[in-house]
Coordinates of C-alpha atoms in Angstrom, one line a residue:
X1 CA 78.8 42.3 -11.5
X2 CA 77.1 40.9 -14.1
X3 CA 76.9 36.7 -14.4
X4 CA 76.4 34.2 -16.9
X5 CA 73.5 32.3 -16.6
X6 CA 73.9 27.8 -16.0
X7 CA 71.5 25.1 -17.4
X8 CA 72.3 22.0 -15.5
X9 CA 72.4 18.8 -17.7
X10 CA 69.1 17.3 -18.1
X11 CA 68.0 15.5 -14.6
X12 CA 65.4 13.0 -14.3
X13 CA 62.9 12.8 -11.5
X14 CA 61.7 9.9 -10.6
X15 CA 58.5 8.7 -8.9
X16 CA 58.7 8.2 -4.9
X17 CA 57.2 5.2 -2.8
X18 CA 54.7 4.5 -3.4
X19 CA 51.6 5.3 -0.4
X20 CA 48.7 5.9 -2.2
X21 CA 45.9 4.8 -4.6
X22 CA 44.4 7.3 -7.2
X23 CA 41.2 7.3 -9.0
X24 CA 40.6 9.4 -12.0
X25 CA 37.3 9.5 -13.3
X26 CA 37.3 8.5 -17.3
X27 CA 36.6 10.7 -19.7
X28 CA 36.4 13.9 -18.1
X29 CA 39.3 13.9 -15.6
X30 CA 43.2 13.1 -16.4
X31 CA 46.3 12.8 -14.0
X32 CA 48.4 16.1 -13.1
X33 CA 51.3 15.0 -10.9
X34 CA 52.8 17.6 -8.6
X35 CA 49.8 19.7 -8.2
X36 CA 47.3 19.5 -5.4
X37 CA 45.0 17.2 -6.4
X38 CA 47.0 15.2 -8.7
X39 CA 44.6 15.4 -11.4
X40 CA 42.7 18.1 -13.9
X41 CA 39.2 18.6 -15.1
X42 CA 35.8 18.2 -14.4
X43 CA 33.7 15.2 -14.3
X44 CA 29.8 15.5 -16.0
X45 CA 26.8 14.0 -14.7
X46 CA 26.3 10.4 -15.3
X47 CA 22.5 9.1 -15.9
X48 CA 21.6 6.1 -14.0
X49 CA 22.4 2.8 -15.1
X50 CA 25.3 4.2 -17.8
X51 CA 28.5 2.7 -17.9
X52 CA 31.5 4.5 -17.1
X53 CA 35.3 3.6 -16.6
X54 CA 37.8 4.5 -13.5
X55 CA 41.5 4.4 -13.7
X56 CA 42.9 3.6 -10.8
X57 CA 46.9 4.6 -10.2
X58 CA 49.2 3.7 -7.8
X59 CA 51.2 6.6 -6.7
X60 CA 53.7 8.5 -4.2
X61 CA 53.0 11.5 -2.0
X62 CA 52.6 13.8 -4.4
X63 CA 50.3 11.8 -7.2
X64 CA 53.6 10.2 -9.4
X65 CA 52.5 7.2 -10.5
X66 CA 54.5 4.1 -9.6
X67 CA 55.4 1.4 -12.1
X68 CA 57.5 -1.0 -9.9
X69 CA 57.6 -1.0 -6.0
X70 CA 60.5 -3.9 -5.3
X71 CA 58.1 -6.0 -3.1
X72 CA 57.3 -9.2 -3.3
X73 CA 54.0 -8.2 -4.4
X74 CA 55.1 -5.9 -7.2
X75 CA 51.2 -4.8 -7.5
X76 CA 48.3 -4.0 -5.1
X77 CA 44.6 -6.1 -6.0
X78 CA 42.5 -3.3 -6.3
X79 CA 38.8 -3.0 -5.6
X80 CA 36.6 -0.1 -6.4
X81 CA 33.7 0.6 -4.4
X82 CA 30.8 2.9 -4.6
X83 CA 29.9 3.6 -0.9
X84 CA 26.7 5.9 -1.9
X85 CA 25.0 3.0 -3.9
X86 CA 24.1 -0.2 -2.5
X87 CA 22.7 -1.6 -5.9
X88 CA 25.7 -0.4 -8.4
X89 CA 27.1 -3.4 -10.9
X90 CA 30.7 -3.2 -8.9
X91 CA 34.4 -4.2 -11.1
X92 CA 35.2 -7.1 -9.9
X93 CA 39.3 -6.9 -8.1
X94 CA 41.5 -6.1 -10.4
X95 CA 46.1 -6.1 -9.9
X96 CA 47.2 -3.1 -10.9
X97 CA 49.3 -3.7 -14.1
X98 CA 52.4 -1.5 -14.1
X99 CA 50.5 0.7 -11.2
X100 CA 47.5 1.4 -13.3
X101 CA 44.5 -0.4 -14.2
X102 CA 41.1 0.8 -15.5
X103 CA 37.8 -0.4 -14.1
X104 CA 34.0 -0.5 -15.4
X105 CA 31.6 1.2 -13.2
X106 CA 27.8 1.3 -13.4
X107 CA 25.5 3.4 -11.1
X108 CA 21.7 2.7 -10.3
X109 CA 21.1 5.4 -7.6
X110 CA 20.2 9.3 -8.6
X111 CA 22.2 11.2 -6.2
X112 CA 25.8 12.8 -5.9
X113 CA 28.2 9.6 -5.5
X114 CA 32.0 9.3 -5.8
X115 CA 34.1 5.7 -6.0
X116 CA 36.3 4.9 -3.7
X117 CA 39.6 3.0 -4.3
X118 CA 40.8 0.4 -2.0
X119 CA 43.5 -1.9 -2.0
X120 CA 42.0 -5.2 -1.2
X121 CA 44.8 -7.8 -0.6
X122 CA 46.8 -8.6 2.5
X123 CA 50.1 -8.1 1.7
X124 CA 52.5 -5.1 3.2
X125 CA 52.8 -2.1 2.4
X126 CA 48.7 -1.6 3.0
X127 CA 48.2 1.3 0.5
X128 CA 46.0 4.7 1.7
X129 CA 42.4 4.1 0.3
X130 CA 41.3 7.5 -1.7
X131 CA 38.1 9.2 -3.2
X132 CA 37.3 10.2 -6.4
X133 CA 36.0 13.5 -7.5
X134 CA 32.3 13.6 -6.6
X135 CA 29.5 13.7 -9.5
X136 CA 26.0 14.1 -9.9
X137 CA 24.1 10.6 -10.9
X138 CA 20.7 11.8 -12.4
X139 CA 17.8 9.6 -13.2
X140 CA 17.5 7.8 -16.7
X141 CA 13.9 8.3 -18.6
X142 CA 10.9 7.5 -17.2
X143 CA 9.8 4.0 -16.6
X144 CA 6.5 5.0 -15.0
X145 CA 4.6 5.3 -11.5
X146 CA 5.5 4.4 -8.4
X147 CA 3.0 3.5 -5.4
X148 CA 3.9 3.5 -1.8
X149 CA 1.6 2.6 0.5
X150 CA 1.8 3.8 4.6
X151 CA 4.1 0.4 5.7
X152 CA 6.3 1.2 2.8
X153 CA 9.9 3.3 2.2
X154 CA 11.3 4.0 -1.0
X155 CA 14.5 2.3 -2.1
X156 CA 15.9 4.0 -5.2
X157 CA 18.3 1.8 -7.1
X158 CA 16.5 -1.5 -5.7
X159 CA 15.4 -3.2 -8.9
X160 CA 14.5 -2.6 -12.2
X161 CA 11.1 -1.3 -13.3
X162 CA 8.4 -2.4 -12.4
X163 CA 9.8 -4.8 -9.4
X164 CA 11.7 -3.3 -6.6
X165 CA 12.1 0.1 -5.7
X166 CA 10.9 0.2 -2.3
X167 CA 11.0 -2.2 1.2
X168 CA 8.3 -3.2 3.8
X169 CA 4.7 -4.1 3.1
X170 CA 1.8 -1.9 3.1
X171 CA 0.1 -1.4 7.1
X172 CA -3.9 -2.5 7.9
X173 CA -6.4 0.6 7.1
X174 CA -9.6 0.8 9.0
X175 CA -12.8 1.1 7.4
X176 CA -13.9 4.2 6.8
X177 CA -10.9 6.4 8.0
X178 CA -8.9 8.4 5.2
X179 CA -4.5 7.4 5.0
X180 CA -2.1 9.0 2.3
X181 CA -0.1 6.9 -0.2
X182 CA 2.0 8.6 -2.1
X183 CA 2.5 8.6 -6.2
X184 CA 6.1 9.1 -7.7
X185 CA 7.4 9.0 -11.7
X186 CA 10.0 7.2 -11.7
X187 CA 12.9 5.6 -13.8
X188 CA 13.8 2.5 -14.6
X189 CA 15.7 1.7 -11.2
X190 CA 13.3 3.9 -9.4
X191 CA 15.1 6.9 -9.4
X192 CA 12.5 10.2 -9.5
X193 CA 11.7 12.0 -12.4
X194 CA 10.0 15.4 -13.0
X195 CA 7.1 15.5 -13.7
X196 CA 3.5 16.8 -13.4
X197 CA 1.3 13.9 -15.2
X198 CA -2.5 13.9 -14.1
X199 CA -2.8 10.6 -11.7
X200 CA -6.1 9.2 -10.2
X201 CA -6.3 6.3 -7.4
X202 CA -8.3 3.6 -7.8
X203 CA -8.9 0.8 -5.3
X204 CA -10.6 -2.8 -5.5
X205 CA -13.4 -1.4 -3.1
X206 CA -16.3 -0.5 -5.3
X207 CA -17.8 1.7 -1.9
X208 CA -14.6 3.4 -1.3
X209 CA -14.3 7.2 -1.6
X210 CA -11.8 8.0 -4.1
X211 CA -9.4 11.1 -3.8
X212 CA -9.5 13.8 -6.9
X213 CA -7.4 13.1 -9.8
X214 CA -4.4 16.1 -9.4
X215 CA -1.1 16.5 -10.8
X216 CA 2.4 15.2 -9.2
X217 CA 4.4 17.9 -8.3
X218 CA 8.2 17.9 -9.5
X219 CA 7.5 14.8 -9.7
X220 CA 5.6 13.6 -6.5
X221 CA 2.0 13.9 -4.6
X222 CA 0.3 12.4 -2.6
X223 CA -3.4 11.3 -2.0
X224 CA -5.9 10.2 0.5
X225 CA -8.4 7.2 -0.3
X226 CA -10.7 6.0 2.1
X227 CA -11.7 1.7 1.7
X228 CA -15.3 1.2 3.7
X229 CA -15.0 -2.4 3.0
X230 CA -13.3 -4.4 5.5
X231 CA -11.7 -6.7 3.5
X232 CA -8.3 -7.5 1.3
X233 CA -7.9 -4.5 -1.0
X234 CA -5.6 -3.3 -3.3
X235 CA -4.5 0.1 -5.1
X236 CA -3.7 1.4 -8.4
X237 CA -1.9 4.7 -9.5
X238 CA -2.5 5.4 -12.9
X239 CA -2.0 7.8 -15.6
X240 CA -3.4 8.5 -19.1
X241 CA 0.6 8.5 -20.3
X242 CA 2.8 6.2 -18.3
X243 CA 2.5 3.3 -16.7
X244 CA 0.4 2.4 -13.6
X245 CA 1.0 1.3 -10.4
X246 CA -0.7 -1.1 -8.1
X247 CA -0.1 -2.0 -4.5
X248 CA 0.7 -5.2 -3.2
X249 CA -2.7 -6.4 -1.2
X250 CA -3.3 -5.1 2.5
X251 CA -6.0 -5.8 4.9
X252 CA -8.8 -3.2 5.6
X253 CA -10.5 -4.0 8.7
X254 CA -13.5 -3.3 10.6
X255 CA -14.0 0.2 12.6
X256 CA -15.7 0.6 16.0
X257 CA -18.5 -1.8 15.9
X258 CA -22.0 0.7 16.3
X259 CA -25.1 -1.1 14.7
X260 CA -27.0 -4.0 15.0
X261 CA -29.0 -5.4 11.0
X262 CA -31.0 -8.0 10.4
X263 CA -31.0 -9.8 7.7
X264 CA -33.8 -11.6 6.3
X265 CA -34.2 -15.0 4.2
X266 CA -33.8 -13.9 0.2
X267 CA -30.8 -11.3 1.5
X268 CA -27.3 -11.3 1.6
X269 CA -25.1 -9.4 3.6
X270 CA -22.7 -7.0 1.8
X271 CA -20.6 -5.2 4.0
X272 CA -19.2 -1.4 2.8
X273 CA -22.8 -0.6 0.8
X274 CA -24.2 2.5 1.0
X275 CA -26.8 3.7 2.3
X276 CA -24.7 3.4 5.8
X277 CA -28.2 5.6 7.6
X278 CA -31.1 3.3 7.0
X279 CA -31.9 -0.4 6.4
X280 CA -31.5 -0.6 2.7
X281 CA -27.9 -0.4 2.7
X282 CA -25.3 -3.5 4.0
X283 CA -27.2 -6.0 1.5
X284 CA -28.8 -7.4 -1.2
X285 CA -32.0 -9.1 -2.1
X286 CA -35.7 -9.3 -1.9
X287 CA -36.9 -10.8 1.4
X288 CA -38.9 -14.1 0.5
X289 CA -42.7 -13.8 0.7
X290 CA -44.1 -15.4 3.8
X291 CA -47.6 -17.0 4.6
X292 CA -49.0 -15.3 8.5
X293 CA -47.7 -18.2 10.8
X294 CA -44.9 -19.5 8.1
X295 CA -41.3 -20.1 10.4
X296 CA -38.3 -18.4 9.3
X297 CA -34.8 -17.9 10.7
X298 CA -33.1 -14.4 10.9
X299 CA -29.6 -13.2 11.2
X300 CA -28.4 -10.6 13.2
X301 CA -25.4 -8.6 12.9
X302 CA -23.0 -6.3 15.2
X303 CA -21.6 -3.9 12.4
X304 CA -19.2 -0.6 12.2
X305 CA -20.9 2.3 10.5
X306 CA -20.0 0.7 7.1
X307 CA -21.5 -2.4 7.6
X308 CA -19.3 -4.7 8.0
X309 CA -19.4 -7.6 10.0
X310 CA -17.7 -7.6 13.8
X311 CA -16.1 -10.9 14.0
X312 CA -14.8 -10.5 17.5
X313 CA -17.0 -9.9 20.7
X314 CA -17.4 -6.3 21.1
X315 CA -16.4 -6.0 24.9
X316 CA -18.7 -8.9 25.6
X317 CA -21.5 -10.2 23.8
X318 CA -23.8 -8.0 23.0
X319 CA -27.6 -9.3 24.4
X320 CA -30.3 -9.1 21.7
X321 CA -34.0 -8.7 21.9
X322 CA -36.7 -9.1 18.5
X323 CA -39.4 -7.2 18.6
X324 CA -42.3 -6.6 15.2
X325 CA -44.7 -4.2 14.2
X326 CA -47.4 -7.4 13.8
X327 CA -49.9 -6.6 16.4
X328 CA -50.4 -10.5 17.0
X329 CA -46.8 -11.2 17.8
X330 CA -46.8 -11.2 21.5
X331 CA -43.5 -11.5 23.5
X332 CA -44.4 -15.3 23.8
X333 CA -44.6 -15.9 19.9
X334 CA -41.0 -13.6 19.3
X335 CA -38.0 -15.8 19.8
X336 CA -36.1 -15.6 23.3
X337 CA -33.2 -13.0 23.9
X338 CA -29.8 -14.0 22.9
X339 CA -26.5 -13.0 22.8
X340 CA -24.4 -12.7 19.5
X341 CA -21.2 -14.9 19.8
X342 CA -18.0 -13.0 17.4
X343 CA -20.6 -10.7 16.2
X344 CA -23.2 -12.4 15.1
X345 CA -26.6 -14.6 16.1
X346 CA -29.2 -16.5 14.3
X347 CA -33.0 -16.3 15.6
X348 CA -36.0 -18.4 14.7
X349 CA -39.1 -17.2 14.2
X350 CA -40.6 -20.6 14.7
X351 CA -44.2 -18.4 14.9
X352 CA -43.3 -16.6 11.6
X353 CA -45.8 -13.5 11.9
X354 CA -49.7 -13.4 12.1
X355 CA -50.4 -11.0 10.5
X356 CA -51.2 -10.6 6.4
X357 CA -49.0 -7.5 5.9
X358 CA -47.1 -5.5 2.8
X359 CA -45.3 -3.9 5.4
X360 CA -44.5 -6.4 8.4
X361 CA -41.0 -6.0 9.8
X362 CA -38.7 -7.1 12.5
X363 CA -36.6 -5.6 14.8
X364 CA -33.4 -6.1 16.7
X365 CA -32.1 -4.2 19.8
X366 CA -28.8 -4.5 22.2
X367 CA -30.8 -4.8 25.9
X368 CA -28.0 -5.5 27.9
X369 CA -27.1 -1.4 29.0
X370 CA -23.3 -1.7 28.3
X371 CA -20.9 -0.2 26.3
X372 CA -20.7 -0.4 23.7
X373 CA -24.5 0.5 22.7
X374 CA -25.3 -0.8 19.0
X375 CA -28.1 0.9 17.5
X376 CA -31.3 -1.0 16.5
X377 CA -31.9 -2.3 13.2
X378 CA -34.9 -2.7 11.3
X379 CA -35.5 -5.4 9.0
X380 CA -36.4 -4.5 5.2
X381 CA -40.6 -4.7 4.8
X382 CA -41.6 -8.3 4.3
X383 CA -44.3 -9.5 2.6
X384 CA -46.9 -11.8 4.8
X385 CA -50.0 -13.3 2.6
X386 CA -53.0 -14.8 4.7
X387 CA -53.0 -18.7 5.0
X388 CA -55.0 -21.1 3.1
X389 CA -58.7 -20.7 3.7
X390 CA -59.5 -23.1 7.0
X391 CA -63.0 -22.4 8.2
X392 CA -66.2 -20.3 7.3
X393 CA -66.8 -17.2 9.8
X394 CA -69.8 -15.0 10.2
X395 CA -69.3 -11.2 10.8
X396 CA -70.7 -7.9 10.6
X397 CA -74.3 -9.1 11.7
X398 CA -77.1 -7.6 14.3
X399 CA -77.0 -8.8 17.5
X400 CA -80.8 -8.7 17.8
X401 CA -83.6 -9.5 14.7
X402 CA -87.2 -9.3 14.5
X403 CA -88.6 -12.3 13.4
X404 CA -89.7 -12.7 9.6
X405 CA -87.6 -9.7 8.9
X406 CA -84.6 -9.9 6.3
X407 CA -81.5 -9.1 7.9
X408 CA -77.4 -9.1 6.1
X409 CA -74.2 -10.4 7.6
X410 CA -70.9 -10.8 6.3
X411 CA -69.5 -14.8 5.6

């Protein structure tokens, strides 16, 4: 048998209870109630630090949204929250107006993020908390370099270029002994960009040993300077296009004390100068002409390989002779051994030297036969000139003459 088909009046269906927040992500994405998800379409990438809006819904089971609930408290407060940025400009708490409100949302950190809507007062019912759709946050345009030093971790979305962006403080270096910082391009919240821009390293130690100028790489590289100067340094990443980078200041200190020097009145210390293999290097000046017999003081040193000054003890004080090249210095005339107290000692030639030299020097040496053993150090070539004229002298004459023969001698 064949039947005739029935429409039923018109029914209305109404939303359910309501158990559930919704967040749709504006423009991209609108409500779909009934299906699955509750929602339709696809959300774009967002660039750091753009604004976008979230509509938040309050809905039953199966994503209707709910106008009126019958409690006391007809609406939930509503607070969305962005649980994959720390440094985001979050909507303040918002009631729900009718179940629905719409929220202003700004990201800071490049990665994939979501929101996440909760409802944020006390009262009963306690609706369920729900995600949005995720989305890719990408990095805004480029701001300039970036500079971390070993001591430091990046901190994307900390900030706005050129403060922030990372935490800790940059570690000690030691003297002579390479460590790798690393150079990003960055955004303005510190995001990184692509890019391979030609960067060079330069540091506040004029004796340091800088690494090659190279390309970042997607973005990134890294480099290894080396600081000889124990001292407080600094570093700068720069660029011919964007803007540099420079460290906050760190403390280079000195390596494994090996070397005595001597310096001399008229020089000056100057730890991290080359030559670091003979006595030219560690200072600056011409040592101060001397007359044979003149006093002087000198200072003595413990050093690294770099020159630079050992302010501690070195496992005890090291015990330290002076010795010369002047044949008329004898042990007696040299000032006594003597140890150097936090790396250093003052001697004093109270004899000066005898002899009237271009060439005269002094000497130091570690005598005491422990570890650590500090090499000796000669003194740069100081200039001894004879002393005033004091008496006449007769040389050069025979010890026998004949008498009422002419005979020469020297006066």
């Amino acid at each position: 048998n064949t039947f005739n088909s029935y429409i039923t009046p018109q029914i209305t269906v109404v939303a359910g209870a309501p158990v559930k927040l919704q967040a749709i992500i504006l423009p991209e994405e609108s409500e779909l109630p009934g299906s699955s998800t509750g929602k339709q379409g696809t959300v774009a990438n967002k660039k750091a630090g753009q604004s976008f809006n979230v509509r938040v819904n309050l809905v039953d089971a199966n994503w209707n949204k709910v106008t009126t609930t019958g409690y006391s408290k007809q609406m939930p407060d509503v607070q969305v929250q962005t649980p994959r940025d720390n440094y985001d400009v979050q909507p303040d708490t918002k009631t729900l107006v009718s179940g629905s409100e719409t929220f202003g949302v700004t990201l800071k950190t490049a990665c994939t993020q979501h929101v996440y809507a909760v409802d944020y007062d006390t009262y009963t019912p306690n609706y369920t908390a729900n995600y949005s759709s995720t989305f890719t946050v990408i990095p805004t345009n480029v701001a300039g370099l970036q500079l971390l030093c070993p001591g430091e971790t990046e901190d994307p979305g900390n900030g706005t270029y050129p403060t922030g962006g990372k935490s800790g403080a940059p570690s000690n270096q030691t003297a002579g002994i390479k460590f790798t910082v690393t150079v990003k391009l960055v955004d303005a919240y510190f995001n990184k960009v692509n890019g391979s821009p030609d960067v060079w390293i330069e540091t506040t130690d004029i004796y340091d040993v800088q690494p090659s100028t190279g390309p970042l790489n997607t973005g990134s590289q890294t480099y290894q300077p080396m600081l000889v100067t124990a001292s407080t340094a600094s570093l700068k990443a720069m660029s011919t296009y964007y803007t540099s980078s420079q460290s906050p200041d760190f403390t280079v200190v000195y390596s494994t004390p090996t070397k005595l020097q001597v310096i001399l009145p008229g020089e000056t210390s100057v730890p991290g100068k080359p030559p670091y293999t003979d006595n030219t290097g560690g200072k600056t000046g011409t040592p101060s002409t001397k007359i044979a017999g003149e006093g002087f003081y000198i200072t003595v040193y413990a050093t690294d390989d770099f020159w630079n000054k050992v302010v501690d003890n070195p496992q005890g004080a090291p015990n330290v002779r002076i010795t010369s090249v002047d044949p008329l210095m004898t042990s007696s005339l040299l000032p006594g051994d003597n140890t150097l107290n936090e790396g250093y000692g003052i001697f004093n030639m109270s004899n000066g030297l005898r002899t009237a030299w271009s060439t005269n020097t002094v000497c130091a040496l570690d005598i005491d036969g422990s570890s650590p053993h500090l090499a000796a150090s000669t003194s740069t070539i100081v200039r001894i000139y004879p002393k005033p004229a004091y008496y006449l002298q007769f040389s050069q004459y025979p010890s026998t003459v004949t008498a009422g023969v002419p005979f020469s001698m020297r006066l």
